[in-house]
XYZ file of C-alpha atoms in Angstrom:
667
model
C 17.082 -28.112 2.686
C 13.539 -27.452 0.905
C 10.697 -29.339 1.442
C 9.143 -27.024 -1.882
C 11.199 -26.316 -4.625
C 11.489 -22.666 -5.148
C 9.305 -23.288 -8.989
C 6.577 -24.600 -6.532
C 6.471 -21.513 -4.615
C 4.517 -18.378 -4.698
C 4.541 -15.940 -2.452
C 1.271 -13.714 -2.826
C -0.306 -10.667 -1.241
C -4.486 -10.447 -0.997
C -5.516 -6.758 -1.714
C -9.147 -5.189 -2.342
C -11.036 -2.102 -0.874
C -12.343 -2.984 2.223
C -15.104 -4.998 2.824
C -14.544 -6.140 -0.929
C -14.134 -10.189 0.952
C -9.868 -10.544 0.941
C -9.676 -12.006 4.166
C -12.854 -14.248 3.489
C -11.318 -15.165 0.684
C -8.186 -16.315 2.491
C -9.718 -17.629 5.788
C -11.633 -20.215 2.453
C -8.325 -20.867 1.397
C -6.435 -21.814 4.193
C -9.981 -23.999 4.958
C -9.599 -25.872 1.131
C -5.896 -26.372 1.642
C -6.351 -28.345 4.910
C -4.347 -25.781 6.816
C -7.630 -25.123 8.981
C -9.884 -27.021 9.885
C -12.705 -25.017 10.701
C -13.890 -22.033 8.463
C -13.381 -18.501 9.982
C -15.627 -15.496 9.414
C -15.409 -11.848 9.560
C -18.153 -11.263 11.763
C -17.831 -13.924 14.327
C -14.599 -12.661 14.804
C -12.668 -16.066 14.226
C -10.868 -15.689 11.347
C -6.903 -16.774 11.294
C -5.272 -13.785 9.338
C -7.289 -11.657 11.360
C -6.364 -12.232 14.759
C -5.862 -8.554 16.597
C -8.413 -7.733 19.028
C -9.318 -4.668 17.122
C -9.454 -5.920 13.976
C -12.058 -8.547 15.384
C -13.905 -5.619 16.863
C -14.087 -3.748 14.163
C -14.356 -6.419 11.243
C -11.469 -4.881 9.059
C -7.920 -5.914 8.741
C -5.438 -3.408 10.257
C -2.142 -5.380 9.890
C -1.156 -7.850 7.340
C -0.807 -11.418 8.119
C 1.303 -13.515 6.788
C -0.228 -17.640 6.260
C 0.999 -20.386 4.501
C -1.179 -23.096 2.648
C -0.163 -26.231 0.014
C -2.081 -26.697 -3.043
C -1.603 -29.288 -5.567
C 2.193 -29.663 -4.804
C 3.024 -26.278 -3.986
C 3.543 -24.305 -1.012
C 1.341 -20.795 -1.268
C 2.858 -17.900 1.253
C 0.277 -15.660 1.448
C 0.036 -11.872 2.849
C -3.621 -10.566 4.071
C -3.154 -7.082 3.374
C -5.146 -4.336 4.881
C -8.239 -2.603 2.783
C -8.859 1.308 4.506
C -7.180 3.961 3.385
C -5.909 4.747 6.762
C -3.426 1.341 5.994
C -1.993 1.605 2.707
C 1.176 2.021 4.241
C 0.747 -2.088 5.288
C 0.118 -2.505 1.694
C 2.833 -0.826 0.443
C 5.217 -2.754 2.810
C 3.842 -6.498 2.023
C 3.990 -5.680 -1.810
C 7.329 -4.335 -2.023
C 8.474 -7.892 -1.127
C 5.849 -10.385 -2.592
C 5.954 -11.876 -6.367
C 2.705 -11.522 -6.946
C -1.075 -10.923 -5.991
C -4.761 -11.454 -6.017
C -6.577 -8.508 -6.301
C -10.222 -9.247 -5.009
C -13.357 -7.118 -6.395
C -17.225 -6.757 -5.291
C -19.369 -7.694 -8.034
C -21.224 -5.021 -7.289
C -19.619 -2.099 -6.546
C -16.532 -2.984 -9.351
C -13.569 -0.446 -8.437
C -13.931 0.892 -5.861
C -11.485 3.897 -4.946
C -9.284 1.939 -2.612
C -9.019 -1.338 -5.284
C -7.487 1.753 -7.821
C -5.387 2.539 -4.512
C -3.659 -0.465 -4.345
C -4.017 -1.228 -7.628
C -1.880 1.529 -8.608
C 0.742 -0.218 -6.148
C 1.036 -2.891 -7.264
C 1.847 -0.988 -10.862
C 5.062 0.690 -8.994
C 6.464 -2.137 -8.342
C 5.472 -4.336 -11.005
C 3.535 -6.775 -9.002
C 2.013 -9.686 -11.527
C -1.584 -10.337 -10.303
C -5.020 -12.231 -11.351
C -8.593 -11.015 -10.367
C -10.926 -12.600 -8.329
C -14.849 -11.017 -9.014
C -15.829 -11.956 -5.541
C -19.436 -11.473 -4.190
C -21.107 -13.236 -7.602
C -24.266 -14.115 -5.120
C -25.103 -10.383 -3.816
C -28.365 -8.704 -5.465
C -26.772 -6.153 -8.412
C -23.809 -8.832 -8.996
C -22.311 -8.318 -12.564
C -18.819 -9.709 -13.719
C -19.278 -8.081 -17.287
C -19.366 -4.576 -15.278
C -16.989 -5.260 -12.863
C -14.591 -6.077 -16.032
C -15.862 -3.208 -17.734
C -14.893 -0.996 -14.635
C -11.483 -2.245 -14.435
C -10.753 -1.683 -18.002
C -12.076 1.978 -17.863
C -10.783 2.969 -13.968
C -7.439 0.714 -14.654
C -6.509 1.064 -17.883
C -6.078 -3.366 -17.072
C -5.674 -5.260 -20.416
C -8.789 -7.774 -18.631
C -8.915 -11.513 -19.739
C -12.053 -12.943 -18.160
C -11.713 -17.070 -18.254
C -14.786 -18.177 -16.258
C -18.417 -17.534 -17.479
C -20.676 -17.687 -14.465
C -23.559 -20.087 -13.557
C -26.659 -18.748 -12.602
C -26.681 -15.024 -11.237
C -27.012 -13.393 -7.997
C -28.895 -15.680 -5.490
C -28.755 -18.209 -8.680
C -25.246 -18.083 -8.863
C -24.075 -21.440 -8.616
C -20.728 -22.114 -10.047
C -18.614 -21.040 -13.066
C -17.416 -22.797 -16.634
C -13.669 -22.369 -17.356
C -12.885 -21.161 -20.334
C -9.526 -22.631 -20.632
C -10.479 -26.305 -20.260
C -14.348 -25.943 -21.667
C -15.376 -27.600 -18.220
C -18.348 -26.503 -15.412
C -17.740 -26.312 -12.161
C -21.276 -26.381 -9.538
C -21.167 -26.138 -5.974
C -23.277 -27.594 -3.663
C -22.974 -27.169 -0.021
C -19.497 -26.143 -0.589
C -19.041 -29.794 -3.190
C -17.775 -29.086 -6.064
C -18.615 -30.847 -9.111
C -16.891 -31.053 -12.761
C -19.569 -31.261 -15.176
C -19.821 -30.937 -18.953
C -20.857 -26.840 -19.919
C -24.784 -26.731 -19.123
C -26.419 -26.575 -22.797
C -28.081 -23.311 -22.255
C -24.615 -22.209 -21.669
C -22.584 -23.656 -24.504
C -23.321 -20.857 -26.943
C -22.348 -18.042 -25.080
C -19.044 -20.004 -23.168
C -17.966 -20.547 -27.661
C -18.300 -17.159 -27.904
C -16.496 -16.233 -25.295
C -13.939 -19.246 -25.592
C -13.405 -17.547 -29.058
C -13.343 -13.543 -27.841
C -10.088 -15.374 -25.115
C -8.443 -17.192 -27.895
C -8.214 -13.669 -30.779
C -7.008 -11.207 -27.775
C -4.680 -13.132 -26.145
C -3.484 -13.911 -30.279
C -3.390 -10.490 -30.367
C -0.729 -10.093 -27.660
C 1.209 -13.617 -27.660
C 3.750 -14.045 -30.046
C 3.713 -17.833 -30.490
C -0.187 -17.956 -29.330
C -0.776 -16.013 -32.514
C 1.464 -18.660 -34.898
C -0.536 -21.062 -33.581
C -3.638 -19.254 -34.488
C -3.383 -18.210 -37.425
C -2.140 -21.931 -38.693
C -5.206 -23.449 -36.988
C -7.554 -20.856 -37.089
C -8.071 -21.635 -32.774
C -5.721 -22.176 -29.339
C -5.128 -25.073 -27.670
C -5.468 -25.413 -23.838
C -2.060 -26.211 -22.920
C -1.074 -22.935 -25.713
C -3.439 -20.559 -24.056
C -3.143 -21.628 -20.777
C 1.607 -21.097 -21.283
C 0.585 -17.862 -22.951
C -2.196 -15.909 -20.331
C 0.983 -17.392 -17.722
C 3.520 -15.133 -19.758
C 1.080 -12.209 -20.172
C 0.508 -12.418 -16.386
C 4.082 -12.468 -15.929
C 5.332 -9.806 -17.316
C 2.265 -7.355 -16.630
C 0.793 -7.364 -19.855
C -2.822 -8.335 -18.734
C -4.844 -9.993 -16.294
C -6.841 -13.182 -15.797
C -10.100 -12.415 -14.363
C -12.357 -15.032 -11.955
C -15.250 -14.869 -9.961
C -16.590 -16.808 -7.483
C -18.872 -16.354 -4.318
C -15.931 -16.812 -1.377
C -17.879 -16.720 1.393
C -20.768 -19.503 -0.389
C -17.448 -21.861 -0.900
C -17.695 -21.165 -5.073
C -15.334 -20.512 -7.055
C -12.095 -20.654 -4.431
C -10.214 -24.249 -6.059
C -10.309 -22.640 -9.665
C -8.521 -19.326 -7.401
C -6.289 -21.862 -5.938
C -5.496 -23.745 -9.776
C -5.165 -19.776 -11.243
C -3.198 -18.301 -8.392
C -0.484 -21.843 -9.640
C -0.594 -21.920 -13.143
C -0.410 -18.165 -13.392
C 1.618 -16.363 -10.622
C 5.770 -16.055 -10.600
C 7.592 -17.960 -8.650
C 10.673 -16.520 -6.392
C 12.690 -18.471 -10.028
C 10.186 -15.378 -12.270
C 10.849 -12.535 -10.713
C 14.111 -10.716 -11.878
C 17.808 -11.255 -9.880
C 18.108 -8.714 -6.647
C 22.039 -7.640 -5.175
C 23.754 -7.921 -8.395
C 23.144 -11.277 -8.506
C 22.974 -13.071 -11.786
C 20.364 -15.762 -10.753
C 17.246 -15.431 -9.344
C 16.541 -16.866 -5.897
C 20.362 -18.485 -5.962
C 19.956 -19.871 -2.152
C 24.265 -20.401 -3.046
C 24.804 -16.700 -3.323
C 25.811 -14.689 -0.366
C 22.712 -13.661 1.650
C 20.666 -10.754 1.048
C 17.122 -10.235 2.343
C 15.065 -7.212 3.000
C 13.257 -6.569 6.723
C 9.358 -5.384 5.600
C 7.806 -5.274 8.929
C 8.528 -4.902 12.849
C 5.839 -6.668 15.314
C 6.560 -6.742 19.195
C 5.028 -9.256 20.955
C 4.970 -10.498 25.099
C 7.631 -12.701 24.409
C 10.134 -10.288 22.341
C 10.652 -8.605 19.063
C 10.197 -10.095 15.781
C 11.124 -8.783 11.837
C 9.488 -9.705 9.092
C 12.015 -10.343 5.828
C 12.111 -11.860 2.569
C 15.514 -13.840 1.323
C 16.188 -12.601 -1.776
C 19.089 -14.673 -2.509
C 21.552 -17.352 0.009
C 20.347 -18.744 3.276
C 19.758 -17.705 6.325
C 19.936 -19.834 9.155
C 19.495 -19.416 13.056
C 23.045 -18.672 14.818
C 23.650 -16.227 11.645
C 25.416 -12.880 11.918
C 24.207 -10.645 9.458
C 24.515 -6.792 8.627
C 22.310 -3.818 8.566
C 23.721 -1.482 5.579
C 20.894 0.914 6.914
C 22.475 1.377 10.563
C 26.108 -0.288 9.486
C 25.395 -2.210 12.623
C 25.941 -6.321 12.866
C 22.990 -8.499 14.416
C 22.783 -12.177 15.628
C 19.680 -14.399 14.315
C 18.460 -15.640 17.308
C 15.785 -17.639 16.332
C 14.194 -18.543 12.647
C 10.475 -18.587 12.881
C 7.705 -19.946 10.383
C 4.680 -17.825 10.756
C 1.357 -18.948 10.769
C -0.607 -15.550 11.199
C -0.520 -15.324 15.463
C 1.359 -18.684 15.409
C 4.366 -19.543 14.949
C 7.306 -22.721 14.444
C 11.108 -22.673 14.735
C 12.965 -23.341 11.724
C 16.688 -24.359 11.209
C 17.285 -21.653 8.156
C 15.379 -19.921 5.584
C 16.050 -19.945 1.361
C 15.860 -18.076 -1.473
C 12.799 -16.973 -1.725
C 11.328 -17.565 2.105
C 9.106 -14.783 3.907
C 10.055 -15.739 7.666
C 10.494 -13.623 10.845
C 13.873 -13.756 13.112
C 14.011 -12.610 16.783
C 17.257 -11.926 17.927
C 17.928 -8.801 15.743
C 17.325 -5.732 18.346
C 16.979 -2.397 16.010
C 16.677 -3.290 12.384
C 13.491 -1.001 10.673
C 11.461 -1.824 8.706
C 12.999 -1.242 4.844
C 16.205 -1.661 6.069
C 18.721 -4.689 4.118
C 20.155 -7.780 5.920
C 22.901 -9.741 4.107
C 26.135 -10.973 4.618
C 28.714 -9.162 6.363
C 31.768 -9.460 3.645
C 29.049 -9.463 0.690
C 27.339 -5.366 1.557
C 23.976 -4.989 -0.337
C 21.334 -2.035 -0.317
C 18.112 -2.883 -1.116
C 15.685 -0.349 -2.012
C 12.886 0.053 0.794
C 9.079 0.314 0.662
C 8.195 3.969 0.443
C 6.852 5.373 3.657
C 3.846 7.948 3.525
C 3.913 11.262 4.576
C 1.338 11.826 7.241
C -1.885 13.658 7.095
C -3.775 13.887 10.585
C -2.248 14.548 13.477
C -3.414 14.835 17.968
C -2.022 15.294 20.488
C -1.396 12.602 23.348
C -0.857 12.802 26.751
C -0.572 10.483 29.813
C -2.994 11.201 32.606
C -1.023 10.711 35.359
C 2.913 12.586 35.900
C 3.943 8.727 36.446
C 3.661 7.684 32.830
C 5.785 10.164 31.224
C 8.017 7.848 30.147
C 6.033 4.724 29.706
C 3.991 6.723 26.784
C 7.421 8.028 25.297
C 8.271 4.090 25.111
C 5.157 2.963 23.974
C 4.611 6.043 20.768
C 8.651 4.673 19.969
C 7.398 1.164 19.910
C 4.584 2.267 17.378
C 6.620 4.134 15.485
C 9.035 1.307 14.831
C 6.875 -0.806 14.203
C 4.582 1.799 11.908
C 7.062 3.861 10.215
C 3.953 5.446 8.816
C 3.552 6.734 12.340
C 5.314 9.869 13.477
C 6.300 11.392 16.474
C 7.023 14.672 17.945
C 6.988 17.489 20.306
C 5.369 20.861 19.121
C 8.064 23.208 19.980
C 5.663 25.950 21.089
C 3.442 23.837 23.145
C 5.625 21.133 24.348
C 2.435 18.804 23.774
C 4.027 15.223 22.126
C 2.367 14.901 19.051
C 1.383 12.314 17.171
C 0.622 12.279 12.992
C -0.636 9.527 10.373
C -2.823 8.773 7.420
C -6.158 9.162 8.076
C -8.518 9.059 11.918
C -9.003 5.427 12.286
C -5.273 4.668 11.499
C -4.740 7.628 14.927
C -7.237 5.677 16.747
C -6.600 2.273 16.246
C -2.644 3.649 17.624
C -3.596 5.472 20.562
C -6.028 2.150 21.680
C -3.431 -0.178 21.348
C -0.936 2.415 23.958
C -3.661 1.649 26.611
C -4.403 -1.966 25.769
C -0.926 -3.190 25.604
C 0.892 -0.853 27.597
C -2.048 -0.081 30.316
C -1.770 3.616 30.027
C -4.347 5.768 30.544
C -4.144 9.171 27.915
C -5.797 12.320 27.645
C -6.106 12.939 23.082
C -5.972 16.103 21.624
C -8.598 16.986 18.524
C -7.278 16.195 15.345
C -5.344 17.959 12.921
C -4.090 18.141 9.470
C -0.849 18.642 8.333
C -1.167 21.941 6.480
C 1.503 22.881 3.783
C 2.329 26.838 2.421
C 3.525 27.567 -0.728
C 3.846 30.747 -3.059
C 1.544 32.640 -5.014
C 3.348 35.167 -6.219
C 7.532 35.555 -5.741
C 10.080 38.209 -5.579
C 13.240 38.496 -7.577
C 16.999 39.543 -7.360
C 16.567 39.347 -3.684
C 20.380 40.047 -1.958
C 21.878 38.655 0.965
C 24.875 39.155 2.495
C 26.086 36.793 5.837
C 28.835 38.594 7.224
C 30.055 37.372 10.762
C 33.531 38.131 11.847
C 34.489 37.048 16.006
C 37.955 36.742 15.972
C 39.383 34.248 13.934
C 38.484 32.780 10.917
C 35.364 34.758 9.812
C 31.935 34.017 7.214
C 31.143 35.725 4.043
C 29.145 34.711 1.951
C 27.078 36.689 -0.620
C 23.605 35.158 -2.592
C 21.133 36.739 -4.972
C 17.899 34.680 -5.499
C 14.422 34.764 -7.642
C 11.744 33.198 -5.913
C 9.266 31.416 -7.765
C 6.426 29.142 -7.826
C 6.647 25.839 -9.125
C 4.601 24.693 -12.589
C 3.271 21.338 -12.273
C 3.528 18.745 -9.491
C 6.612 18.443 -6.730
C 8.038 20.381 -3.944
C 11.368 22.113 -4.682
C 13.060 22.742 -7.376
C 16.919 25.012 -6.894
C 19.009 25.617 -9.995
C 21.718 28.204 -10.465
C 22.920 30.706 -13.878
C 25.269 32.317 -11.734
C 28.327 32.427 -14.358
C 32.024 33.352 -14.232
C 33.006 30.954 -11.550
C 31.654 34.134 -8.944
C 30.064 31.381 -6.696
C 31.883 27.635 -6.804
C 30.373 24.842 -7.283
C 30.534 23.479 -3.447
C 28.798 26.738 -2.598
C 25.920 26.738 -5.078
C 25.671 22.855 -3.083
C 25.649 24.675 0.254
C 23.300 27.029 -1.058
C 20.551 24.905 -2.420
C 21.051 23.119 1.239
C 20.758 25.811 3.281
C 17.863 26.539 0.636
C 15.541 23.396 1.530
C 16.771 23.717 5.820
C 14.000 26.854 5.192
C 11.383 25.324 3.809
C 10.593 23.511 7.214
C 9.013 26.018 8.396
C 6.872 28.878 5.801
C 6.697 31.627 6.920
C 2.293 32.113 7.789
C 2.053 29.539 10.263
C 5.917 27.404 11.038
C 4.002 25.054 8.275
C 6.324 22.871 5.431
C 6.615 24.476 2.235
C 6.404 23.095 -1.074
C 5.467 23.908 -4.076
C 8.678 26.193 -4.724
C 11.373 26.757 -7.576
C 14.798 28.819 -6.125
C 17.139 30.282 -8.468
C 21.024 31.064 -7.745
C 21.209 34.267 -9.979
C 24.771 36.093 -8.402
C 26.912 35.952 -6.263
C 29.759 36.402 -4.431
C 32.995 35.083 -2.233
C 35.742 36.326 0.511
C 39.200 34.550 -0.559
C 40.029 33.585 3.404
C 36.575 33.951 4.663
C 33.990 32.252 2.487
C 32.993 28.180 3.229
C 30.209 25.769 2.697
C 28.687 26.321 5.990
C 28.860 30.713 4.798
C 26.877 29.797 2.117
C 24.132 27.593 3.677
C 23.466 29.781 6.441
C 23.195 32.907 3.586
C 20.886 30.012 1.787
C 18.758 29.880 4.540
C 18.010 32.854 5.630
C 17.779 34.497 2.256
C 15.057 32.309 1.259
C 13.197 32.842 4.816
C 13.312 36.682 3.691
C 12.047 35.868 0.181
C 8.874 33.522 1.393
C 8.730 36.880 4.268
C 8.871 39.397 0.990
C 6.159 36.843 -1.853
C 2.441 36.596 -0.834
C 1.321 32.917 0.563
C -1.690 30.160 0.666
C -2.058 27.060 3.008
C -2.447 24.573 1.365
C -4.732 21.927 2.910
C -4.714 18.029 2.461
C -8.098 16.898 0.770
C -9.324 13.279 0.061
C -12.103 11.889 -2.623
C -14.847 10.576 -0.599
C -17.314 8.255 -2.400
C -20.703 8.057 -0.420
C -22.754 5.088 -1.221
C -26.406 6.238 0.251
C -30.481 5.188 0.514
C -31.642 6.867 -2.004
C -33.799 8.421 -0.577
C -31.378 10.068 1.893
C -29.238 11.432 -1.814
C -30.097 15.082 -0.756
C -29.720 15.098 2.572
C -26.180 13.874 1.806
C -25.371 16.306 -1.217
C -26.875 19.279 1.511
C -23.980 18.078 4.045
C -21.037 17.928 1.581
C -21.388 21.330 0.154
C -21.536 22.433 3.926
C -18.279 20.321 4.293
C -17.196 22.300 1.613
C -17.348 19.813 -0.847
C -17.104 19.630 -4.827
C -19.563 16.855 -5.768
C -17.491 14.991 -8.932
C -20.115 12.540 -9.747
C -23.363 11.073 -8.767
C -25.361 7.799 -9.776
C -27.803 5.726 -8.919
C -27.776 2.060 -8.570
C -30.417 -0.422 -7.745
C -32.011 2.111 -5.103
C -28.779 3.091 -3.883
C -27.048 6.821 -4.609
C -23.316 6.675 -5.332
C -21.508 10.380 -4.814
C -17.995 11.184 -5.426
C -16.909 14.865 -4.051
C -13.470 15.509 -2.689
C -13.749 17.677 0.945
C -10.923 18.940 2.691
C -9.401 16.141 5.341
C -10.449 18.554 8.190
C -14.120 18.796 7.608
C -14.005 14.821 7.524
C -13.739 14.164 11.217
C -16.735 12.513 12.445
C -18.411 12.847 9.670
C -19.417 8.800 9.815
C -21.397 9.262 12.996
C -22.675 12.440 10.745
C -23.317 10.015 7.935
C -24.826 6.942 10.155
C -27.290 9.566 11.475
C -28.873 11.183 8.332
C -28.888 7.540 6.759
C -30.163 5.783 9.863
C -27.298 4.036 9.823
C -27.640 2.919 5.924
C -25.045 4.824 5.058
C -21.470 4.208 4.421
C -18.186 6.103 2.435
C -14.326 5.438 1.329
C -11.912 8.331 1.131
C -8.919 8.172 -0.362
C -6.215 11.211 -0.615
C -6.388 13.438 -3.493
C -2.945 16.001 -2.946
C -3.229 19.405 -1.395
C -5.137 22.174 -2.702
C -4.998 26.397 -1.403
C -6.918 26.750 1.450
C -10.203 28.433 0.762
C -12.600 29.741 4.435
């Protein structure tokens, strides 16, 4: 039923900060494994994984793409993920279903903001990973500095297993510290040699350091090290795999993917250290991981609309999924028929008869399945934890230029939100406008451009607006609210007394009850809490959601006939609204951590511009004639910043952002 047994399957993602070279790494893997016969180049728009026209025009990955390759008798199912912060939700969904990952770092820049973000996402999902330090041929490339930044910024236990041969433009290859062999590339052709004499002393020192660190972390390695004062290559490999699988340590390799140097050892490391589906914990209550004979359990992680129909990407965790099967969507309770099972190679597909546990495939047939839904056998329902969807922070008003296109616009927006759960579509109750919300300015630009291209719609877009929040600065105590309604028949009666205060620490809402003596039954306490949650949707300052509030129900009273859960929910909602109006409130605005890289001579003007945008500089440093500034800036002040930065630096400045939460609005 399978050409590759499960132990020889690797489901992995390529993670990185934008421009670290992960798409180039993926393209070189496809070329070296024979999956493609011509190298794809990002700058030429010929990549396999960045097949969308917008991706090729912008030179960035926007949506994750799945490809498959074979290496050393193993099947590698690879997902190339976006590196831009605006598309981090795409990374989140991919990491939810992958077994392992390769984190790519720029050898000059080290750990960058989005590198840290995707690393934390992988930590949250418990995804084992190895690291590849790319662009070792660039001026200023430094493997040791990158490793040091991984230790300091990521808090990771990193174990370099290679020593570079040559520096910067003279980078020619690597010394494998596990096998103590050197690999040198000339015009893309790899040659294996003995360790060069000039590097042998340094290689032996680093090998000794690697053995000592592994012995400290792995009991079997420690036993051999104590007995022989060394570790064999086989023991070292087994220990490195075990440390990678349990997340204790991260193996680090290096290379220059664009110049075809270092990719083959990376492939060997993927096979040697990253997990197979059998190495991951079983899901759905099964006793064995990736059991093809168990009832079906699969998770939908991506929905994609194509000109020929709707495709649902799924990871099969248990059982087998055949063409023509009927599956249960536990999110909706509906059954769906699978008309086709597709093997996916970026934008190309081929039909297969069955998908087994451990496979990542696309399905044609399901019409209502959304990303995050669990698909399972109808007789054995299971619910898997869905990926977490980030809350949108930027909104724009979208209108069709022609009134006859209003219906088509609504359908197009609904399809966008279906494919990308981090996009939210709503109607503004005050203006009646259709509002599209997303994770950033670029995120919304890409979504609107898809409407124009894919749907042939002419649309107008309003100025971006950020998602403000409201919070309590000083609350109230003993606020009494009595809800009484009598209009014939059974009436409504609820009496509540609330204390409202700021919530210490992080969090959106906390509710507690100190009522004693049964004055308010427990079911009515839960109703009061539900009513309070309803009231948080709109605050008194501007109708923005309320966050950071602690509510305590201190007293109340009931009526033997007229009290009900509905009455107490209504009372809780009205009481909290009244309490918020009586409290001292403030607006919160979203802020972002901005890292700006500019020529040293542009440092002053850029710093002044950040100050004018209400930015707070946290760090600045000079690296090889380039200044790097890290600042916290309100998100509302960053609209149009890319154009301003290019103008101030003659097109040589770049910047990246990542969300940094909410802070009080200061005008």
